[in-house]
Coordinates of C-alpha atoms in Angstrom, one line a residue:
M195 CA 0.0 0.0 0.0
A196 CA 1.3 3.5 -0.9
D197 CA 2.4 5.8 2.0
R198 CA -0.9 7.6 2.0
Y199 CA -4.4 6.8 3.2
E200 CA -6.6 5.9 0.3
A201 CA -10.0 5.2 2.0
A202 CA -11.6 3.2 -0.8
A203 CA -8.5 1.0 -1.5
F204 CA -8.0 0.3 2.2
K205 CA -11.7 -0.5 2.7
A206 CA -11.5 -2.9 -0.1
R207 CA -8.6 -4.8 1.5
I208 CA -10.5 -5.0 4.8
D209 CA -13.7 -6.0 3.2
E210 CA -12.0 -8.8 1.4
V211 CA -10.5 -10.2 4.7
L212 CA -13.8 -9.9 6.6
T213 CA -16.0 -11.3 3.8
G214 CA -13.9 -14.4 3.4
F215 CA -13.3 -15.0 7.1
V216 CA -17.0 -14.6 8.1
A217 CA -18.2 -16.6 5.1
Q218 CA -16.0 -19.5 6.3
E219 CA -17.4 -19.2 9.8
A220 CA -21.0 -19.1 8.4
D221 CA -20.3 -22.4 6.5
E222 CA -19.0 -23.9 9.8
L223 CA -22.3 -23.0 11.5
L224 CA -24.3 -24.5 8.7
S225 CA -22.3 -27.7 8.8
I226 CA -23.6 -28.1 12.4
D227 CA -27.2 -27.7 11.4
S228 CA -29.1 -26.0 8.5
A229 CA -31.5 -24.5 11.1
L230 CA -28.6 -22.1 11.9
R231 CA -28.9 -20.4 8.6
P232 CA -30.7 -17.2 9.9
V233 CA -27.9 -16.9 12.5
A234 CA -25.2 -17.4 9.9
E235 CA -26.8 -14.8 7.7
Q236 CA -26.8 -12.2 10.5
V237 CA -23.1 -12.9 11.3
E238 CA -22.4 -12.1 7.6
A239 CA -24.7 -9.1 7.6
A240 CA -23.0 -7.6 10.6
V241 CA -19.8 -7.0 8.6
A242 CA -21.5 -5.8 5.4
D243 CA -21.2 -2.1 6.1
G244 CA -18.8 0.4 7.4
K245 CA -16.0 2.8 6.5
R246 CA -13.5 0.6 8.3
L247 CA -12.1 3.5 10.4
R248 CA -11.2 1.3 13.3
A249 CA -9.1 -1.0 11.1
A250 CA -7.5 2.1 9.6
F251 CA -6.5 3.5 12.9
C252 CA -4.9 0.1 13.8
Y253 CA -3.1 0.0 10.5
W254 CA -1.7 3.5 10.8
G255 CA -0.7 2.8 14.4
W256 CA 1.5 0.2 12.9
R257 CA 2.8 2.3 10.0
A258 CA 3.4 5.4 12.2
A259 CA 5.7 3.3 14.3
G260 CA 7.9 2.8 11.2
Q261 CA 6.7 -0.6 10.1
P262 CA 6.0 -1.3 6.3
D263 CA 2.7 -2.4 4.8
S264 CA 1.8 -6.0 5.8
D265 CA -1.0 -8.3 4.8
A266 CA -0.8 -10.0 8.1
L267 CA -1.3 -6.6 9.9
V268 CA -4.3 -5.9 7.6
R269 CA -5.8 -9.1 8.9
A270 CA -5.1 -8.1 12.4
A271 CA -6.6 -4.7 11.8
A272 CA -9.7 -6.2 10.3
S273 CA -10.4 -7.8 13.7
M274 CA -11.2 -4.3 15.0
E275 CA -14.2 -4.3 12.7
L276 CA -15.5 -7.5 14.2
V277 CA -15.2 -5.9 17.7
H278 CA -17.3 -3.1 16.3
A279 CA -19.8 -5.4 14.7
A280 CA -20.3 -7.2 18.0
A281 CA -20.7 -3.9 19.8
V282 CA -23.3 -2.7 17.3
V283 CA -25.4 -5.9 17.6
H284 CA -25.4 -5.7 21.4
D285 CA -26.0 -1.9 21.3
D286 CA -29.0 -2.3 19.0
I287 CA -30.5 -4.9 21.4
I288 CA -29.9 -2.7 24.4
D289 CA -31.4 0.3 22.7
D290 CA -34.2 -1.7 21.0
S291 CA -33.2 0.0 17.7
P292 CA -35.2 -1.2 14.7
L293 CA -32.9 0.0 12.0
R294 CA -29.1 0.1 11.2
H295 CA -27.9 1.4 7.9
G296 CA -31.5 1.5 6.8
R297 CA -31.9 -2.3 7.3
P298 CA -33.6 -4.2 10.2
T299 CA -31.2 -4.7 13.1
A300 CA -30.2 -8.3 14.0
H301 CA -32.8 -8.7 16.7
V302 CA -35.5 -7.5 14.4
A303 CA -34.4 -9.4 11.3
L304 CA -34.3 -12.7 13.3
R305 CA -38.0 -12.5 14.1
T306 CA -38.7 -13.7 10.6
A307 CA -37.0 -17.0 11.4
L308 CA -39.2 -17.3 14.5
R309 CA -42.5 -16.0 13.4
Q310 CA -44.3 -19.3 14.0
R311 CA -42.8 -19.7 17.4
P312 CA -44.1 -18.4 20.8
H313 CA -42.3 -15.4 22.4
T314 CA -40.9 -14.4 19.0
K315 CA -39.4 -11.0 20.1
S316 CA -37.6 -12.3 23.2
A317 CA -36.3 -15.4 21.3
A318 CA -35.0 -13.1 18.5
R319 CA -33.3 -10.9 21.0
S320 CA -31.6 -14.0 22.5
L321 CA -30.4 -15.1 19.1
A322 CA -29.1 -11.7 18.3
M323 CA -27.2 -11.5 21.6
L324 CA -25.5 -14.8 20.7
V325 CA -24.6 -13.4 17.3
G326 CA -22.9 -10.5 19.0
D327 CA -21.1 -12.8 21.4
L328 CA -19.9 -14.9 18.4
L329 CA -18.6 -11.8 16.6
M330 CA -16.5 -10.8 19.6
S331 CA -15.1 -14.3 19.7
L332 CA -14.3 -14.2 16.0
A333 CA -12.5 -10.9 16.5
G334 CA -10.0 -12.6 18.8
Q335 CA -9.7 -15.6 16.4
L336 CA -9.0 -13.4 13.4
F337 CA -6.4 -11.4 15.4
V338 CA -4.4 -14.4 16.7
T339 CA -4.5 -16.2 13.2
S340 CA -3.5 -13.0 11.3
G341 CA 0.0 -14.3 10.5
L342 CA 1.9 -11.9 12.7
P343 CA 4.6 -13.4 14.9
A344 CA 3.4 -14.8 18.3
A345 CA 5.8 -12.4 20.2
Y346 CA 4.1 -9.4 18.5
L347 CA 0.6 -10.7 19.3
A348 CA 1.6 -11.4 22.9
R349 CA 2.6 -7.7 23.4
A350 CA -1.0 -6.6 22.4
R351 CA -2.8 -9.1 24.7
P352 CA -3.2 -6.6 27.7
L353 CA -4.7 -4.0 25.3
W354 CA -7.3 -6.5 24.1
A355 CA -8.3 -7.0 27.8
A356 CA -8.5 -3.2 28.3
L357 CA -10.5 -2.7 25.1
A358 CA -13.2 -5.2 26.2
R359 CA -13.3 -4.0 29.8
E360 CA -13.7 -0.3 28.7
L361 CA -16.3 -1.1 26.0
V362 CA -18.4 -3.0 28.5
A363 CA -18.0 -0.3 31.1
G364 CA -19.2 2.3 28.7
E365 CA -22.2 0.3 27.7
C366 CA -23.0 -0.3 31.4
L367 CA -22.6 3.4 32.3
E368 CA -25.0 4.4 29.5
I369 CA -27.6 2.0 30.8
L370 CA -27.1 3.2 34.4
R371 CA -27.3 6.9 33.3
T372 CA -30.2 6.6 30.9
G373 CA -33.2 8.6 32.1
A374 CA -31.1 10.4 34.8
V375 CA -30.9 14.2 35.0
P376 CA -28.7 15.1 32.1
D377 CA -25.1 16.1 32.9
T378 CA -22.4 17.0 30.4
D379 CA -19.5 15.6 32.3
T380 CA -21.3 12.3 32.8
S381 CA -22.2 12.2 29.1
L382 CA -18.6 12.7 28.1
K383 CA -17.5 10.0 30.3
V384 CA -20.0 7.6 28.8
I385 CA -19.0 8.3 25.3
R386 CA -15.3 8.2 26.2
Y387 CA -15.6 4.6 27.3
K388 CA -18.5 3.4 25.2
T389 CA -17.2 4.7 21.9
A390 CA -14.1 6.9 21.9
K391 CA -11.5 4.5 23.2
Y392 CA -12.4 1.5 21.2
T393 CA -12.9 3.5 18.0
V394 CA -9.6 5.4 17.9
E395 CA -7.3 5.1 20.9
Q396 CA -7.2 1.3 21.4
P397 CA -6.9 0.4 17.7
L398 CA -4.0 2.9 17.4
L399 CA -2.3 1.5 20.5
I400 CA -2.8 -2.1 19.4
G401 CA -1.3 -1.3 16.0
G402 CA 1.6 0.6 17.7
V403 CA 2.3 -2.1 20.2
L404 CA 2.3 -4.8 17.5
A405 CA 4.9 -2.6 15.8
G406 CA 7.0 -2.2 18.9
A407 CA 6.1 1.4 19.6
G408 CA 7.8 3.0 22.6
E409 CA 6.2 4.8 25.5
R410 CA 6.5 8.3 24.0
L411 CA 4.7 7.2 20.9
R412 CA 2.0 5.3 22.8
E413 CA 1.4 8.4 24.9
G414 CA 1.0 10.4 21.7
Y415 CA -1.5 7.9 20.3
S416 CA -3.6 8.4 23.4
S417 CA -3.3 12.2 23.2
Y418 CA -4.6 12.0 19.6
G419 CA -7.0 9.1 20.0
V420 CA -9.1 10.1 23.1
P421 CA -10.2 13.6 21.9
L422 CA -10.8 12.4 18.4
G423 CA -12.9 9.4 19.5
E424 CA -15.0 11.8 21.6
A425 CA -15.4 14.1 18.5
F426 CA -16.5 11.0 16.6
Q427 CA -19.3 10.3 19.1
L428 CA -20.3 13.9 19.5
R429 CA -20.9 14.0 15.8
D430 CA -23.0 10.9 16.2
D431 CA -25.0 12.8 18.9
L432 CA -25.8 15.5 16.3
L433 CA -26.6 13.0 13.6
G434 CA -28.9 11.1 15.9
L435 CA -31.2 14.1 16.3
Y436 CA -30.5 16.2 13.1
G437 CA -29.3 13.7 10.5
D438 CA -31.3 12.5 7.6
P439 CA -32.4 8.9 8.4
A440 CA -31.8 8.1 4.7
D441 CA -28.1 8.9 5.4
T442 CA -27.7 7.8 9.0
G443 CA -29.8 4.6 8.6
K444 CA -31.3 5.2 12.1
D445 CA -34.6 6.6 13.4
G446 CA -34.1 10.2 14.7
L447 CA -36.5 9.4 17.5
D448 CA -34.3 6.7 19.1
D449 CA -32.4 9.0 21.5
V450 CA -35.5 10.9 22.5
R451 CA -37.6 7.8 23.2
A452 CA -34.8 6.2 25.1
H453 CA -33.8 9.4 27.0
R454 CA -30.1 8.5 26.4
P455 CA -27.4 10.5 28.2
T456 CA -26.0 12.2 25.1
A457 CA -23.9 15.3 25.4
L458 CA -26.3 17.2 23.1
L459 CA -29.2 16.6 25.5
A460 CA -27.0 17.4 28.5
E461 CA -25.9 20.7 27.0
T462 CA -29.6 21.5 26.1
W463 CA -30.6 20.8 29.7
R464 CA -27.8 22.9 31.1
L465 CA -28.9 25.9 29.0
A466 CA -32.6 25.4 29.4
N467 CA -34.8 27.4 31.8
D468 CA -37.5 25.8 34.1
R469 CA -40.2 26.0 31.4
E470 CA -38.0 24.4 28.8
R471 CA -36.9 21.7 31.1
E472 CA -40.5 20.9 31.9
Q473 CA -41.3 20.7 28.2
L474 CA -38.3 18.3 27.6
S475 CA -39.3 16.2 30.6
G476 CA -42.7 15.7 29.1
L477 CA -41.1 14.3 25.9
L478 CA -38.0 12.4 26.8
G479 CA -38.3 8.7 27.5
R480 CA -41.8 8.4 26.1
R481 CA -42.2 5.4 23.7
D482 CA -45.2 7.1 22.0
V483 CA -43.3 10.3 21.0
G484 CA -43.7 10.9 17.3
A485 CA -42.5 13.3 14.7
D486 CA -44.1 16.3 16.4
G487 CA -42.3 15.4 19.6
L488 CA -39.0 15.1 17.8
E489 CA -39.5 18.5 16.2
A490 CA -40.4 20.0 19.6
V491 CA -37.1 18.7 21.1
R492 CA -35.1 19.9 18.1
E493 CA -36.8 23.4 18.4
V494 CA -35.7 23.7 22.0
M495 CA -32.2 22.5 21.2
S496 CA -31.8 24.9 18.3
R497 CA -33.2 27.9 20.2
L498 CA -30.7 27.3 22.9
K499 CA -27.9 26.8 20.3
A500 CA -27.0 23.5 21.9
P501 CA -26.0 22.0 18.5
D502 CA -23.6 24.9 18.1
R503 CA -22.1 24.0 21.4
I504 CA -21.5 20.4 20.3
E505 CA -19.9 21.7 17.1
Q506 CA -17.5 23.7 19.1
M507 CA -16.7 20.7 21.3
I508 CA -16.0 18.7 18.1
R509 CA -13.8 21.4 16.7
R510 CA -11.8 21.7 19.9
R511 CA -11.2 18.0 20.1
V512 CA -10.2 17.6 16.5
E513 CA -7.7 20.5 16.9
E514 CA -6.3 18.8 20.1
A515 CA -6.0 15.5 18.2
T516 CA -4.3 16.9 15.1
G517 CA -2.1 19.1 17.3
A518 CA -0.9 16.0 19.2
L519 CA 0.4 14.6 15.9
H520 CA 3.0 17.4 15.6
E521 CA 4.5 16.2 18.9
M522 CA 4.9 12.6 17.8
P523 CA 8.1 11.1 16.4
I524 CA 6.3 9.7 13.3
P525 CA 7.0 9.8 9.5
D526 CA 5.4 12.6 7.5
Y527 CA 3.3 10.2 5.5
A528 CA 1.8 8.8 8.7
E529 CA 1.0 12.2 10.1
R530 CA -0.8 13.1 6.8
A531 CA -2.8 9.8 7.0
L532 CA -3.8 10.4 10.6
T533 CA -4.7 14.0 9.8
T534 CA -7.0 12.8 7.0
L535 CA -8.5 10.2 9.3
A536 CA -9.2 12.8 12.0
H537 CA -11.2 14.9 9.6
S538 CA -13.0 11.9 8.1
A539 CA -14.0 10.5 11.5
S540 CA -15.3 13.8 12.8
A541 CA -17.1 15.0 9.7
R542 CA -18.7 11.8 8.5
C543 CA -22.3 11.6 7.4
R544 CA -23.0 8.4 9.4

């Protein structure tokens, strides 16, 4: 691969790895029993979409440490996308989200296979949970069979443990804080652990540790990765309420109905007066809220300029991340690639 980040070419490499690997696993499932076909199909569907940003951060964590392009490293980087696929399946179950990328989520799609059975919804959720569990297991399998030397893989083992622990902690914190009085610091902590670290920082660190990166470079990766990961999720906050569902693939009502602890909601609450808080309290967390309710929440947010506040938070974090690159002992081509990735991650449409 050339010493520059070419998003389409890199995505094609990762897609090829994931498609072949997951198809083989789907065949293994079907060899056990043909009744597992709906489950196998959801395992394959889980990796069908994505810009492969997490794999890209892992790859450039390796390259920024001075290592050359490597097909084995690409396979290891692709495992980051299986972690993400597992997290998405579990997240959709937790949030009871009906759509992802414009298609039924796993726990919704699996109802079709169970439509003649009792307790269809709960059974489909159970199957989807197991799909997510299998995807996380497959992430580890792809990583350790990537072809990298065993000594390299051993260096990264503690980071895998940290990645899983922090991801689960973030999901748990979101559940524990859902429906609570909105608070910006709390919301930022949730997104830091639920999304930011496993999206940017941990893939970078894993790529760097595989490459033998020293302490100074690893510290630089964290200085870049944490604020950029937060910017990534703050953008998601905005897209969740203001994005076009045709682009985001998600229902704009999800965050309102669930009363999730987003930074956008927290900033709105902080700026709101008593009357506006009363209005929000009557809408947030209601499963029967429709388009009019969503528009009412948007109107309050826009009037208080809360989206502008989130945009400022995104800009500050991207500036912090890209500024950290200048302090890292990395090749110019790696700095350019990571700068491009920073802007791609923080300004995406979905």
